[in-house]
Amino acid sequence: MKRYAVLAGVLLLAGCATGPSLENRGAVTAPPGDSKHLTVGSAGFTESDLLAQMYALLLRQAGYRTSMLTVANRELYEPALESGQIDVVPEYAATFADWLNAKTHGADAPPVGSPDLTTTMKALRSLATPRGLTVLAPGRAVDQNAFAVTGRYARQHRLKNLSDLGASGLKVRLAAGDECVKRPYCEPGLKKTYGIDITAVDPKGVGTTQAKQAVQSGRDQMVLTTTTDATLGEFGLVLLADDKHLQNADYIVPVVNRSRAGGEGVTKALGALNVVLTTADLASMNQQVDSWRRLPEDVARAYLKEKGLLK
């Protein structure tokens, strides 16, 4: 479940197209374009800003002129990506697959994202391609939902993963969002997959300061957060491994407008990041922005230089 901030850019969507019409789907088979001036989109939260900045820096080094556009939510930036107002955007494989599936087949359509990356990517590409979008290869970094407890609680009960917690028989009050009580990856999944005894869901949001404080204080025993949460250590929290793969494969993937950015140049430039960027790297960069108040562009540039991707 990805976070979104307020609109930080101006996007004129009135009358904008939403990709090839049903009668013109054949247009997506045309050769991929290679525009030399590309707009990189961000969804306005720290991680998306960091990824967008890294994309822009790598594309500039590859000879492209780039501009940045921050848009608050997928309902706005995805149609802009289809129409070519945005050319490149960082996305999350399973989340984006389910979003496109709902847009294509209706809100009640069964989800197509899954814990298996190969299955998820196949579904995502089949949904994206008719809309004129190309999903590039995923990297190593993944931003999945995750569950954390205090380090003391984990040591006391010898917990390393969620299976350990289920086997312990401990009663667990979970700090999470309201929707946790019905989402398959949250309370129902924890009970069915791991046998964890969830006694209540404390509705304090996903990974919020209030939710983490509730676990830190002992009011709750576990919090729903994400694998790239940079502040867990500040609250004395540690993640429990999702050893039975309850969570979907939300690997980070660049998505591009095929007619403008589907060429080999963009694929090669952004693909270089896949080799080095890890989940831990991304969490560290999030921390530098959120806790140390560094600018996303500065953090992104320093990281790329450190990894030898930027001169």
Coordinates of N, CA and C in Angstrom, one line a residue, residues 4 18 73-80 82 91-107 109-113 124 127 131 133:
Y4 N 1.0 8.5 -0.7 CA 1.0 9.6 -1.6 C 0.8 10.9 -0.9
T18 N -6.2 8.9 -22.5 CA -5.8 7.9 -21.6 C -5.2 6.7 -22.3
N73 N -1.2 11.5 -7.1 CA -1.7 10.2 -7.0 C -1.8 9.5 -8.4
R74 N -1.9 8.2 -8.4 CA -1.9 7.4 -9.6 C -3.0 7.7 -10.5
E75 N -4.2 8.2 -9.9 CA -5.3 8.5 -10.8 C -5.0 9.6 -11.7
L76 N -4.1 10.5 -11.3 CA -3.6 11.6 -12.2 C -2.4 11.2 -13.1
Y77 N -1.4 10.6 -12.4 CA -0.2 10.5 -13.2 C -0.2 9.3 -14.2
E78 N -1.0 8.3 -14.0 CA -1.1 7.2 -14.9 C -1.7 7.6 -16.2
P79 N -2.8 8.3 -16.3 CA -3.3 8.8 -17.6 C -2.3 9.8 -18.3
A80 N -1.6 10.6 -17.5 CA -0.6 11.4 -18.0 C 0.6 10.6 -18.6
E82 N 0.2 7.6 -20.0 CA -0.3 7.1 -21.2 C -0.3 8.1 -22.3
E91 N 7.5 2.8 -10.3 CA 6.3 2.1 -9.9 C 6.6 0.9 -9.1
Y92 N 5.6 0.2 -8.6 CA 5.7 -0.9 -7.7 C 4.9 -2.1 -8.4
A93 N 5.6 -3.2 -8.7 CA 5.1 -4.1 -9.7 C 3.7 -4.7 -9.3
A94 N 3.5 -5.2 -8.1 CA 2.2 -5.8 -7.8 C 1.1 -4.8 -7.6
T95 N 1.5 -3.7 -6.9 CA 0.5 -2.6 -6.7 C 0.0 -2.0 -8.0
F96 N 0.9 -1.8 -8.9 CA 0.6 -1.2 -10.2 C -0.2 -2.2 -11.1
A97 N 0.1 -3.5 -11.0 CA -0.6 -4.5 -11.7 C -2.1 -4.5 -11.2
D98 N -2.3 -4.5 -9.9 CA -3.6 -4.6 -9.4 C -4.4 -3.3 -9.8
W99 N -3.7 -2.1 -9.7 CA -4.4 -0.9 -10.1 C -4.8 -0.9 -11.5
L100 N -3.9 -1.3 -12.4 CA -4.3 -1.3 -13.9 C -5.4 -2.4 -14.1
N101 N -5.3 -3.5 -13.4 CA -6.4 -4.5 -13.5 C -7.7 -4.0 -13.1
A102 N -7.8 -3.3 -12.0 CA -9.1 -2.7 -11.6 C -9.6 -1.6 -12.6
K103 N -8.6 -0.9 -13.1 CA -9.0 0.2 -14.1 C -9.5 -0.5 -15.4
T104 N -9.0 -1.6 -15.8 CA -9.3 -2.3 -17.0 C -10.6 -3.2 -16.8
H105 N -10.7 -3.9 -15.7 CA -11.7 -4.9 -15.5 C -12.7 -4.6 -14.4
G106 N -12.5 -3.4 -13.8 CA -13.5 -3.0 -12.7 C -12.9 -3.2 -11.3
A107 N -13.5 -2.5 -10.4 CA -12.9 -2.5 -9.0 C -13.1 -3.8 -8.3
A109 N -12.6 -6.7 -9.8 CA -11.8 -7.8 -10.4 C -10.8 -8.4 -9.5
P110 N -10.6 -9.7 -9.5 CA -9.7 -10.4 -8.6 C -8.3 -9.8 -8.8
P111 N -7.5 -9.7 -7.8 CA -6.2 -9.1 -7.9 C -5.3 -10.0 -8.8
V112 N -4.3 -9.4 -9.5 CA -3.4 -10.2 -10.3 C -2.0 -10.1 -9.8
G113 N -1.7 -9.2 -8.9 CA -0.4 -9.1 -8.2 C -0.3 -10.3 -7.2
L124 N 1.4 -7.7 -15.1 CA 1.5 -6.3 -15.3 C 1.8 -5.9 -16.7
L127 N -1.2 -6.0 -19.0 CA -2.2 -4.9 -18.8 C -1.6 -3.5 -19.2
R131 N -2.0 -0.2 -23.3 CA -2.1 1.2 -22.9 C -1.0 2.1 -23.4
L133 N 2.2 1.5 -22.7 CA 3.2 1.6 -21.6 C 4.1 0.4 -21.7

